[in-house]
Short mmCIF file of C-alpha atoms in Angstrom, two decimals:
data_model
loop_
_atom_site.label_atom_id
_atom_site.label_comp_id
_atom_site.label_asym_id
_atom_site.label_seq_id
_atom_site.Cartn_x
_atom_site.Cartn_y
_atom_site.Cartn_z
CA MET A 1 0.00 0.00 0.00
CA THR A 2 1.42 3.34 -1.02
CA GLU A 3 0.71 6.71 0.55
CA GLN A 4 -1.74 7.31 -2.29
CA ASP A 5 -3.61 4.14 -1.32
CA ILE A 6 -3.76 5.35 2.27
CA LYS A 7 -5.03 8.72 1.03
CA ARG A 8 -7.73 6.95 -0.97
CA LEU A 9 -8.58 4.99 2.16
CA VAL A 10 -8.92 8.18 4.19
CA ASP A 11 -10.98 9.82 1.45
CA SER A 12 -13.30 6.84 1.29
CA ALA A 13 -13.67 6.92 5.07
CA ALA A 14 -14.51 10.63 4.91
CA ALA A 15 -17.06 9.95 2.20
CA THR A 16 -18.98 7.62 4.51
CA VAL A 17 -19.40 10.31 7.18
CA PRO A 18 -22.94 11.69 7.08
CA ALA A 19 -23.09 15.11 5.44
CA TYR A 20 -22.94 18.13 7.70
CA PRO A 21 -26.34 19.81 7.69
CA ASP A 22 -26.37 23.55 7.00
CA ASN A 23 -26.73 25.06 10.45
CA LEU A 24 -25.63 28.64 9.92
CA ASN A 25 -28.49 30.06 11.95
CA GLY A 26 -27.73 27.64 14.76
CA VAL A 27 -24.09 28.69 14.71
CA ARG A 28 -25.09 32.35 14.88
CA LYS A 29 -27.39 31.66 17.83
CA ARG A 30 -24.65 29.70 19.54
CA ALA A 31 -22.23 32.59 19.06
CA ALA A 32 -24.78 35.04 20.46
CA LYS A 33 -25.26 32.78 23.47
CA MET A 34 -21.50 32.63 23.99
CA ARG A 35 -21.31 36.41 23.88
CA ARG A 36 -24.11 36.75 26.43
CA ARG A 37 -22.51 34.14 28.67
CA ARG A 38 -19.17 35.89 28.53
CA THR A 39 -20.69 39.22 29.42
CA LEU A 40 -22.59 37.60 32.27
CA ALA A 41 -19.45 35.88 33.55
CA VAL A 42 -17.45 39.09 33.56
CA THR A 43 -20.22 40.90 35.38
CA ALA A 44 -20.63 38.10 37.91
CA ALA A 45 -16.89 37.97 38.50
CA LEU A 46 -16.79 41.69 39.21
CA VAL A 47 -19.73 41.44 41.59
CA LEU A 48 -18.19 38.46 43.39
CA LEU A 49 -14.84 40.14 43.59
CA VAL A 50 -16.28 43.20 45.22
CA GLY A 51 -18.60 41.10 47.43
CA ALA A 52 -15.77 38.84 48.58
CA ALA A 53 -13.12 41.44 49.02
CA VAL A 54 -15.03 43.54 51.54
CA PRO A 55 -15.71 40.79 54.15
CA VAL A 56 -12.20 39.41 53.71
CA TRP A 57 -10.75 42.82 54.32
CA ILE A 58 -12.94 43.32 57.39
CA SER A 59 -12.05 39.83 58.67
CA ALA A 60 -8.35 40.46 58.14
CA MET A 61 -8.58 43.68 60.03
CA ASN A 62 -10.33 41.97 62.94
CA ARG A 63 -8.01 39.00 63.20
CA ALA A 64 -4.61 39.09 64.75
CA ASP A 65 -3.45 35.93 63.09
CA SER A 66 -4.71 33.37 60.61
CA THR A 67 -4.57 30.26 62.78
CA SER A 68 -8.29 29.68 62.41
CA ASP A 69 -7.69 28.95 58.73
CA THR A 70 -5.64 25.88 59.60
CA LEU A 71 -7.65 22.70 59.33
CA THR A 72 -7.33 20.26 62.18
CA SER A 73 -7.22 16.48 62.10
CA SER A 74 -10.50 14.64 62.20
CA ALA A 75 -11.40 12.13 64.88
CA GLN A 76 -10.57 9.23 62.56
CA PRO A 77 -7.74 6.94 63.72
CA MET A 78 -5.57 7.67 60.70
CA ILE A 79 -3.21 10.59 60.58
CA ILE A 80 -4.64 13.25 58.34
CA TYR A 81 -2.76 16.16 56.94
CA PRO A 82 -5.34 18.41 55.42
CA ILE A 83 -3.87 20.44 52.65
CA ALA A 84 -5.38 23.64 51.39
CA LEU A 85 -4.52 23.99 47.77
CA ASN A 86 -3.21 27.25 46.55
CA ILE A 87 -5.81 28.21 44.00
CA GLU A 88 -3.34 30.21 41.97
CA SER A 89 -0.78 27.47 41.53
CA GLY A 90 -2.72 24.32 42.15
CA LEU A 91 -6.43 24.06 41.75
CA GLU A 92 -6.84 26.03 38.59
CA LYS A 93 -4.13 24.04 36.88
CA LEU A 94 -5.12 20.66 38.14
CA ASP A 95 -8.81 20.83 37.52
CA PRO A 96 -10.04 20.57 34.89
CA SER A 97 -7.22 21.14 32.45
CA TRP A 98 -4.55 19.39 34.49
CA ARG A 99 -4.46 15.88 35.79
CA ILE A 100 -2.40 14.51 38.63
CA ALA A 101 -0.38 11.59 37.33
CA GLN A 102 1.23 10.34 40.47
CA ILE A 103 2.39 11.26 43.90
CA ARG A 104 5.91 10.58 44.98
CA PRO A 105 7.28 9.47 48.34
CA ASN A 106 8.59 12.92 49.18
CA ARG A 107 5.04 14.32 48.93
CA THR A 108 5.62 15.60 45.45
CA ILE A 109 2.76 15.54 42.98
CA VAL A 110 3.44 15.05 39.30
CA GLY A 111 0.80 16.49 37.02
CA TYR A 112 0.35 17.04 33.34
CA PRO A 113 -1.92 18.97 31.06
CA LEU A 114 -4.33 17.19 28.79
CA PRO A 115 -4.38 16.28 25.97
CA ASP A 116 -0.58 16.16 25.55
CA ASN A 117 -0.45 13.97 28.60
CA ASP A 118 2.55 11.88 27.70
CA LEU A 119 4.82 14.71 26.72
CA ARG A 120 4.59 17.55 29.18
CA HIS A 121 4.90 16.76 32.81
CA GLU A 122 4.65 19.42 35.40
CA ILE A 123 5.91 18.86 38.89
CA PHE A 124 4.25 20.28 41.97
CA THR A 125 5.58 20.11 45.47
CA LEU A 126 3.73 20.44 48.72
CA SER A 127 5.03 23.20 50.91
CA GLN A 128 5.07 22.96 54.69
CA GLN A 129 1.99 25.14 54.66
CA GLY A 130 0.26 22.64 52.41
CA GLU A 131 0.28 24.70 49.29
CA ILE A 132 0.88 22.99 46.00
CA VAL A 133 3.63 24.89 44.31
CA SER A 134 4.55 24.40 40.71
CA VAL A 135 8.23 23.67 40.25
CA GLY A 136 8.12 23.80 36.48
CA ARG A 137 7.77 21.64 33.46
CA ARG A 138 9.96 18.59 33.07
CA ALA A 139 11.77 19.31 36.29
CA MET A 140 12.07 16.15 38.31
CA PRO A 141 12.73 16.79 41.97
CA GLU A 142 14.30 13.48 42.84
CA PRO A 143 17.58 12.11 41.56
CA LYS A 144 17.28 8.74 39.83
CA GLN A 145 13.61 9.29 39.16
CA GLY A 146 13.71 11.67 36.30
CA PRO A 147 13.72 10.16 32.84
CA LEU A 148 10.96 11.45 30.64
CA CYS A 149 9.74 10.25 27.31
CA ASN A 150 10.23 13.17 24.97
CA ASN A 151 8.55 13.50 21.59
CA SER A 152 7.71 9.81 21.90
CA GLU A 153 11.12 8.86 20.57
CA GLU A 154 13.73 9.86 23.05
CA PHE A 155 14.36 9.99 26.73
CA VAL A 156 15.50 13.01 28.63
CA VAL A 157 16.96 12.36 32.04
CA PHE A 158 16.82 15.03 34.69
CA GLY A 159 19.29 14.35 37.39
CA ASP A 160 18.89 16.90 40.13
CA ARG A 161 16.32 18.87 42.02
CA SER A 162 16.71 21.93 39.88
CA GLY A 163 15.57 19.90 36.89
CA ASN A 164 18.80 20.13 34.92
CA GLU A 165 18.98 17.79 31.97
CA THR A 166 21.79 15.29 32.42
CA ARG A 167 21.53 13.14 29.32
CA ARG A 168 19.38 12.34 26.34
CA VAL A 169 18.92 8.93 24.74
CA ARG A 170 17.25 8.20 21.43
CA LEU A 171 15.12 5.09 21.29
CA PRO A 172 14.80 2.74 18.33
CA GLU A 173 11.04 2.72 18.85
CA ALA A 174 8.50 5.03 20.38
CA CYS A 175 8.13 5.12 24.13
CA GLU A 176 4.62 5.51 25.43
CA LEU A 177 5.14 6.62 28.99
CA SER A 178 7.76 8.09 31.19
CA GLY A 179 10.11 5.48 32.49
CA ILE A 180 11.70 4.88 35.80
CA ILE A 181 15.44 4.99 36.24
CA GLY A 182 17.07 2.11 38.07
CA ALA A 183 19.11 2.28 41.24
CA ASP A 184 22.37 2.18 39.24
CA GLY A 185 21.39 5.42 37.51
CA ASP A 186 22.23 3.97 34.12
CA THR A 187 19.17 1.87 33.43
CA VAL A 188 15.67 2.96 32.54
CA TYR A 189 12.60 0.78 32.76
CA LEU A 190 9.74 1.87 30.55
CA ARG A 191 6.69 0.65 28.80
CA ARG A 192 7.21 0.58 25.10
CA GLY A 193 4.66 -0.11 22.45
CA ARG A 194 1.55 -1.57 23.95
CA ASP A 195 2.61 -4.62 25.84
CA ASP A 196 6.24 -4.58 26.80
CA ILE A 197 8.20 -3.52 29.82
CA THR A 198 11.60 -2.75 28.39
CA VAL A 199 14.90 -1.96 30.00
CA VAL A 200 17.11 0.62 28.32
CA ASP A 201 20.81 0.88 28.98
CA LEU A 202 21.47 4.61 29.06
CA ILE A 203 25.15 4.17 28.32
CA THR A 204 24.99 1.83 25.33
CA GLY A 205 21.44 2.68 24.23
CA GLN A 206 20.62 -1.04 24.02
CA THR A 207 17.13 -2.22 24.89
CA ARG A 208 15.83 -5.52 26.18
CA THR A 209 12.27 -6.65 26.77
CA LEU A 210 11.73 -7.86 30.32
CA LEU A 211 8.05 -8.56 30.45
CA THR A 212 5.24 -8.79 27.93
CA MET A 213 1.83 -7.97 29.30
CA HIS A 214 -1.73 -8.09 28.12
CA TYR A 215 -2.81 -4.50 27.72
CA PRO A 216 -1.11 -3.13 30.84
CA MET A 217 -2.62 -0.07 32.41
CA SER A 218 0.09 1.14 34.71
CA GLN A 219 3.45 0.12 35.98
CA THR A 220 5.73 1.19 38.75
CA PHE A 221 9.24 0.34 39.78
CA ALA A 222 11.21 0.54 43.00
CA GLY A 223 13.78 -1.47 44.88
CA GLY A 224 14.41 -3.83 41.99
CA THR A 225 10.74 -4.71 41.59
CA ILE A 226 8.42 -3.77 38.76
CA ALA A 227 4.71 -3.99 39.42
CA VAL A 228 2.10 -3.79 36.69
CA VAL A 229 -1.67 -3.81 36.61
CA GLU A 230 -3.38 -5.58 33.76
CA PRO A 231 -6.87 -6.84 32.98
CA VAL A 232 -8.10 -10.15 34.30
CA ARG A 233 -10.61 -12.63 33.07
CA ALA A 234 -12.71 -13.29 36.12
CA SER A 235 -13.73 -16.83 36.84
CA PHE A 236 -17.01 -17.14 38.66
CA THR A 237 -18.36 -20.03 40.75
CA ASP A 238 -20.43 -21.48 37.94
CA GLY A 239 -17.25 -21.88 35.95
CA GLN A 240 -18.27 -19.38 33.33
CA GLN A 241 -15.53 -17.10 32.11
CA VAL A 242 -16.54 -13.47 32.28
CA ASP A 243 -14.48 -10.86 30.59
CA CYS A 244 -13.67 -8.12 33.03
CA THR A 245 -11.35 -6.18 30.80
CA SER A 246 -13.36 -3.00 31.18
CA ASP A 247 -12.80 -2.72 34.89
CA GLY A 248 -11.15 -5.81 36.34
CA TRP A 249 -7.44 -5.85 36.99
CA THR A 250 -4.75 -8.02 38.42
CA ILE A 251 -1.30 -7.18 39.69
CA ARG A 252 1.94 -8.80 38.60
CA THR A 253 5.38 -8.12 39.99
CA LEU A 254 8.76 -8.83 38.46
CA ASN A 255 12.03 -8.87 40.33
CA VAL A 256 14.44 -7.49 37.75
CA THR A 257 17.44 -9.11 39.41
CA THR A 258 16.16 -12.67 39.83
CA GLY A 259 13.55 -12.55 37.07
CA GLU A 260 10.97 -13.91 39.51
CA LEU A 261 7.45 -13.16 38.37
CA ARG A 262 4.57 -13.17 40.82
CA LYS A 263 0.87 -12.73 40.37
CA LEU A 264 -0.77 -11.10 43.37
CA SER A 265 -4.38 -11.77 44.12
CA HIS A 266 -6.07 -8.78 45.67
CA PRO A 267 -8.99 -9.02 48.08
CA GLY A 268 -12.51 -8.49 46.86
CA SER A 269 -14.08 -9.20 43.51
CA PRO A 270 -11.73 -9.79 40.60
CA CYS A 271 -13.76 -7.22 38.72
CA ASP A 272 -12.97 -4.45 41.21
CA ARG A 273 -10.91 -1.70 39.72
CA VAL A 274 -7.31 -1.50 40.86
CA GLY A 275 -5.11 1.53 40.38
CA GLY A 276 -2.59 3.88 41.92
CA LEU A 277 0.06 1.19 42.09
CA SER A 278 3.18 1.89 44.15
CA VAL A 279 6.15 -0.29 45.16
CA SER A 280 7.94 0.27 48.47
CA PRO A 281 11.51 1.61 48.27
CA ASP A 282 12.94 -1.81 49.22
CA GLY A 283 10.79 -3.54 46.61
CA THR A 284 9.09 -5.85 49.11
CA HIS A 285 5.59 -4.37 49.27
CA VAL A 286 3.09 -3.07 46.79
CA ALA A 287 0.35 -0.57 47.62
CA PHE A 288 -2.71 0.16 45.53
CA ILE A 289 -6.21 1.55 45.58
CA GLN A 290 -9.13 -0.74 44.93
CA LYS A 291 -12.54 0.59 43.97
CA HIS A 292 -15.63 -1.52 44.47
CA ASP A 293 -18.84 0.06 43.27
CA ASP A 294 -18.71 3.44 44.98
CA THR A 295 -16.23 2.68 47.75
CA ALA A 296 -12.46 2.86 47.75
CA GLN A 297 -9.91 1.05 49.85
CA ALA A 298 -6.13 1.24 50.08
CA PHE A 299 -4.15 -1.99 50.42
CA VAL A 300 -0.56 -2.87 51.09
CA ILE A 301 0.49 -6.40 50.10
CA ASP A 302 3.67 -8.26 50.98
CA ILE A 303 5.00 -9.45 47.62
CA ALA A 304 6.81 -12.47 49.08
CA THR A 305 3.83 -13.92 50.95
CA GLY A 306 0.99 -12.36 48.98
CA GLN A 307 -0.65 -11.39 52.26
CA THR A 308 -2.38 -8.08 52.90
CA VAL A 309 -0.44 -6.29 55.63
CA ALA A 310 -2.38 -3.03 55.80
CA THR A 311 -5.68 -1.75 54.56
CA ARG A 312 -7.67 1.43 54.98
CA GLN A 313 -11.04 2.61 53.76
CA ILE A 314 -10.60 5.87 51.89
CA GLY A 315 -13.23 8.51 52.40
CA GLY A 316 -16.75 7.74 53.52
CA PRO A 317 -19.37 5.43 52.05
CA ILE A 318 -18.91 7.11 48.68
CA ALA A 319 -15.46 6.95 47.17
CA PRO A 320 -13.76 10.33 46.87
CA GLU A 321 -11.62 11.45 43.99
CA ILE A 322 -8.31 9.73 44.66
CA PHE A 323 -5.09 11.20 43.41
CA GLY A 324 -2.79 8.34 44.23
CA ILE A 325 -0.90 6.28 46.76
CA ALA A 326 2.83 6.24 47.45
CA PHE A 327 5.28 4.92 50.00
CA ALA A 328 6.93 7.48 52.24
CA ASP A 329 9.36 4.81 53.45
CA ASN A 330 9.42 1.03 53.76
CA LYS A 331 6.88 1.12 56.57
CA THR A 332 4.46 3.83 55.58
CA ALA A 333 2.30 4.51 52.58
CA TRP A 334 0.18 7.56 52.09
CA VAL A 335 -2.85 8.39 50.02
CA ALA A 336 -3.96 11.69 48.59
CA TRP A 337 -7.58 12.29 47.82
CA LEU A 338 -10.13 15.03 47.45
CA PRO A 339 -12.85 14.38 50.04
CA ASN A 340 -16.23 14.44 48.40
CA ASP A 341 -18.01 15.41 51.58
CA ARG A 342 -16.04 18.59 51.97
CA PRO A 343 -18.21 21.59 52.72
CA ARG A 344 -18.07 23.95 49.80
CA GLN A 345 -18.85 27.17 51.58
CA PRO A 346 -18.33 28.93 53.84
CA PRO A 347 -15.42 29.24 54.14
CA PRO A 348 -14.51 28.78 50.49
CA ARG A 349 -11.01 27.47 51.19
CA LEU A 350 -12.45 24.24 52.53
CA ALA A 351 -13.58 23.38 49.02
CA ASP A 352 -9.99 22.88 48.00
CA VAL A 353 -8.82 20.35 50.52
CA VAL A 354 -6.64 17.39 49.72
CA ALA A 355 -6.20 14.99 52.60
CA PHE A 356 -3.27 12.69 53.22
CA ALA A 357 -3.39 9.63 55.37
CA THR A 358 -0.75 7.13 56.37
CA LEU A 359 -1.06 3.38 56.52
CA ALA A 360 1.27 1.97 59.13
CA LEU A 361 2.57 -1.49 58.28
CA GLY A 362 2.62 -2.98 61.75
CA MET B 1 0.87 29.77 15.96
CA LEU B 2 -1.51 29.37 13.09
CA ILE B 3 0.49 31.30 10.56
CA ALA B 4 1.91 28.93 8.01
CA THR B 5 3.27 28.88 4.52
CA ARG B 6 0.72 27.16 2.36
CA SER B 7 1.10 25.28 -0.85
CA VAL B 8 -0.54 26.52 -4.01
CA THR B 9 -3.15 23.78 -4.00
CA ALA B 10 -3.99 24.37 -0.39
CA ARG B 11 -4.25 28.08 -0.94
CA ALA B 12 -6.75 27.54 -3.72
CA SER B 13 -9.01 25.59 -1.46
CA LEU B 14 -8.53 27.33 1.86
CA ASP B 15 -8.26 31.01 1.04
CA PRO B 16 -10.10 32.87 3.77
CA PRO B 17 -13.28 34.42 2.39
CA VAL B 18 -14.07 37.91 3.62
CA VAL B 19 -17.57 36.98 4.72
CA PHE B 20 -18.08 34.37 7.41
CA GLU B 21 -21.13 32.93 5.65
CA GLU B 22 -19.02 32.15 2.61
CA PHE B 23 -16.34 30.51 4.75
CA TYR B 24 -18.99 28.45 6.51
CA ARG B 25 -20.58 27.32 3.26
CA LEU B 26 -17.23 26.35 1.75
CA HIS B 27 -15.58 24.60 4.68
CA ALA B 28 -18.10 23.43 7.28
CA ASP B 29 -18.81 20.06 5.69
CA ARG B 30 -15.16 19.32 5.03
CA LEU B 31 -14.12 20.27 8.55
CA HIS B 32 -16.95 18.20 9.95
CA ARG B 33 -15.72 15.15 8.03
CA ALA B 34 -12.17 15.80 9.20
CA LEU B 35 -13.28 16.05 12.82
CA ALA B 36 -15.48 12.97 12.49
CA LEU B 37 -12.52 10.93 11.27
CA THR B 38 -10.27 12.31 13.97
CA LEU B 39 -12.74 11.85 16.81
CA GLY B 40 -14.36 8.64 15.60
CA ASP B 41 -17.82 10.02 16.40
CA HIS B 42 -19.74 12.07 13.88
CA HIS B 43 -22.29 13.28 16.43
CA LEU B 44 -19.52 14.70 18.58
CA ALA B 45 -17.82 16.00 15.43
CA ARG B 46 -20.96 17.89 14.45
CA GLU B 47 -21.16 19.49 17.87
CA ALA B 48 -17.46 20.31 17.71
CA THR B 49 -17.86 21.85 14.26
CA ASP B 50 -20.82 23.96 15.40
CA GLU B 51 -18.92 25.09 18.48
CA ALA B 52 -15.76 25.94 16.56
CA MET B 53 -17.72 27.71 13.83
CA ALA B 54 -19.59 29.74 16.46
CA ARG B 55 -16.28 30.81 17.96
CA ALA B 56 -14.96 31.66 14.54
CA TYR B 57 -18.09 33.74 13.92
CA LEU B 58 -17.61 35.50 17.24
CA HIS B 59 -14.00 36.38 16.44
CA TRP B 60 -14.27 36.55 12.67
CA ALA B 61 -12.51 39.90 12.41
CA ARG B 62 -9.40 38.28 13.84
CA VAL B 63 -9.81 34.73 12.54
CA SER B 64 -10.36 35.83 8.96
CA ASN B 65 -6.91 37.39 9.01
CA TYR B 66 -5.24 34.10 9.79
CA ASP B 67 -3.53 32.38 6.91
CA ASN B 68 -5.49 29.27 7.61
CA PRO B 69 -8.83 29.90 9.34
CA GLY B 70 -9.96 26.38 8.42
CA GLY B 71 -7.06 24.97 10.37
CA TRP B 72 -7.94 27.21 13.29
CA VAL B 73 -11.51 25.92 13.28
CA TYR B 74 -10.29 22.31 13.09
CA ARG B 75 -7.98 22.86 16.05
CA VAL B 76 -10.67 24.61 18.10
CA GLY B 77 -13.11 21.79 17.35
CA LEU B 78 -10.55 19.17 18.32
CA ASN B 79 -9.74 20.97 21.58
CA TRP B 80 -13.42 21.35 22.38
CA ALA B 81 -14.04 17.64 21.79
CA THR B 82 -11.05 16.74 23.95
CA SER B 83 -12.48 18.83 26.76
CA TRP B 84 -15.82 17.12 26.26
CA TRP B 85 -14.15 13.72 26.55
CA ARG B 86 -12.50 14.83 29.73
CA ARG B 87 -15.65 16.19 31.31
CA PHE B 88 -17.87 13.29 30.39
CA GLY B 89 -15.81 10.32 31.40
CA ARG B 90 -13.10 9.67 28.87
CA GLU B 91 -9.91 10.70 30.53
CA HIS B 92 -7.68 10.36 27.50
CA PRO B 93 -8.45 10.51 23.83
CA VAL B 94 -7.29 6.95 23.31
CA PRO B 95 -8.62 4.86 20.45
CA ASP B 96 -11.57 2.62 21.07
CA PRO B 97 -11.47 -0.95 19.88
CA PRO B 98 -12.32 -1.03 16.16
CA SER B 99 -15.65 -2.68 16.75
CA ALA B 100 -16.75 0.05 19.12
CA VAL B 101 -16.02 2.94 16.80
CA ASN B 102 -18.31 3.35 13.90
CA VAL B 103 -18.53 6.81 12.44
CA ALA B 104 -20.87 5.88 9.65
CA GLY B 105 -23.39 4.03 11.75
CA PRO B 106 -24.36 0.41 11.29
CA GLY B 107 -22.53 -1.25 8.44
CA GLY B 108 -19.79 1.34 8.52
CA HIS B 109 -16.85 1.33 6.20
CA LEU B 110 -13.77 -0.77 6.86
CA ALA B 111 -11.62 2.32 6.41
CA LEU B 112 -13.28 3.94 9.40
CA ASP B 113 -12.54 0.96 11.57
CA LEU B 114 -8.94 0.99 10.41
CA LEU B 115 -8.53 4.66 11.21
CA ALA B 116 -10.19 4.18 14.57
CA THR B 117 -7.43 1.82 15.65
CA LEU B 118 -4.94 4.69 15.65
CA PRO B 119 -4.46 7.07 18.57
CA VAL B 120 -6.03 10.49 18.11
CA ARG B 121 -2.64 12.16 17.82
CA LEU B 122 -1.79 10.05 14.77
CA ARG B 123 -5.28 10.34 13.32
CA SER B 124 -5.21 14.14 13.54
CA VAL B 125 -1.94 14.29 11.61
CA ILE B 126 -3.21 11.88 8.94
CA VAL B 127 -6.44 13.83 8.58
CA CYS B 128 -4.64 17.17 8.29
CA ARG B 129 -2.11 15.90 5.79
CA LEU B 130 -4.16 13.52 3.67
CA LEU B 131 -7.74 14.73 3.96
CA LEU B 132 -7.39 18.48 4.50
CA GLN B 133 -4.28 18.40 2.32
CA LEU B 134 -2.35 20.75 4.55
CA SER B 135 1.39 20.92 4.13
CA THR B 136 3.73 19.66 6.82
CA ALA B 137 4.32 23.23 7.97
CA GLU B 138 0.60 23.98 8.07
CA THR B 139 -0.16 20.77 9.93
CA ALA B 140 2.58 21.54 12.42
CA SER B 141 1.16 25.01 12.88
CA VAL B 142 -2.45 23.85 13.25
CA LEU B 143 -1.63 21.05 15.70
CA ASP B 144 1.07 23.03 17.49
CA LEU B 145 3.75 20.44 16.78
CA ALA B 146 7.26 20.48 15.41
CA GLN B 147 7.50 19.67 11.72
CA GLY B 148 9.66 16.66 12.51
CA THR B 149 6.96 15.35 14.81
CA VAL B 150 4.37 15.76 12.07
CA LYS B 151 6.54 13.79 9.67
CA SER B 152 7.24 11.02 12.14
CA ARG B 153 3.61 10.74 13.19
CA LEU B 154 2.46 10.65 9.59
CA SER B 155 4.97 7.96 8.83
CA ARG B 156 4.00 5.95 11.88
CA GLY B 157 0.30 6.37 11.18
CA ILE B 158 0.63 5.26 7.57
CA GLU B 159 2.75 2.31 8.58
CA ALA B 160 0.24 1.30 11.25
CA LEU B 161 -2.66 1.60 8.81
CA ARG B 162 -0.78 -0.45 6.26
CA THR B 163 -0.03 -3.17 8.80
CA ILE B 164 -3.58 -3.33 10.11
CA TYR B 165 -4.99 -3.29 6.60
CA LEU B 166 -2.82 -6.19 5.47
CA ARG B 167 -3.65 -8.14 8.60
CA THR B 168 -7.37 -7.54 8.06
CA GLU B 169 -7.08 -8.66 4.46
CA GLN B 170 -5.29 -11.83 5.52
CA GLU B 171 -7.96 -12.60 8.11
CA ARG B 172 -10.58 -12.32 5.41
#
């Protein structure tokens, strides 16, 4: 097939699309509606600005300090660090045009804008005051965790907290996601194509496929262990095979040193959704979030025994929006979520709360 | 961003008319088809075309001065549809399985299914280059990409289509 054949193919596909009906009047009406909406929004913003500024100013004048703005821990047994997002640097970027990709053990959030989600990462850090502060694009705050897939064909490695580029490696094939650099600093593990976990030698540029998966959804690497989530075919008691590929997942781990592959069974229905995978720094535990209907639960599993060593219900009876789970150290994992029962107003700052909780591993 | 050097053939077909109505009459159907192929959903494509055309109408004084207002409308429609995906459940514009995407309705064309197997980012380049007949520079400008990226995505897209097509033929 030549390019001309492909062009004919595209033309024939276009020819099968139903014709666009003449809707000029509809377009004009839509434009008029947009204009009205814009005018209304500007007016409302001005009114709100004036309305909000006056009480805030009065409140500021009456208050000696701002300690009452600090949110306190709830009565729940877990440790909660309520975080008020900085609207300027966090909320407006993260929602709706930004998406949080992952959280890192040092309480760093990695986000990216849609739709160029695999190319432009932006890193946020959490300040001591709980504000999410943008560090900048493609700046990776942790050494040995900074290779990024660039233009789908090459890797850029950022080696220090200031985000300086340390090296650049061209790949023979496209990389789909950002990879994870190994403990030696010279090896990158990444997902390439659709099904393969591949290791790339940053010095020689050679690649080697470690693991072939069936439509993997996410992978993570730490302490010499790669963990991946992939769809399962659930087997029910009547023996009938039910395809759960839309929302059922299983977890596999691979020890890159020994080549040992393990399949972890997670509690609950095989069709429960599993996500937010994280491997402990020593590579011995894997943490993840499991969603069943409307509830969410965090689990930590010992890879060697397959046993659940910690679990925690996240949020109330209705699952909140969960940003991710990550290990702070070998004994503690933490979860970030946006509580869905947060009061929206007043005060308005409560609407922007992200909570963090720890799961102690005995 | 949208200023590009256009080829003679492209200029003949995409010269910006002075009056919006003329632009709409000349390009709406073509842009709708382009968006339908890119998005894999002609209902969404129609909405996206209407939305983008309405925005073009609203800012026509500015848009008509662009070298390629059609490209601008295509990009606005694509962005709008991406936002729609995001708001209504689809987190990423990833391709659906071929059987689930059917632009033409029941009994849809094989070509549509083939195109639907590609990611949106490859589809958009193929549509710009092969259907809208934009040059590499124009496509890069419209999609906000480097020219090298346009070339590599076009090459990858064509190669993928060729592979899938041959595989489908063999299965038949």
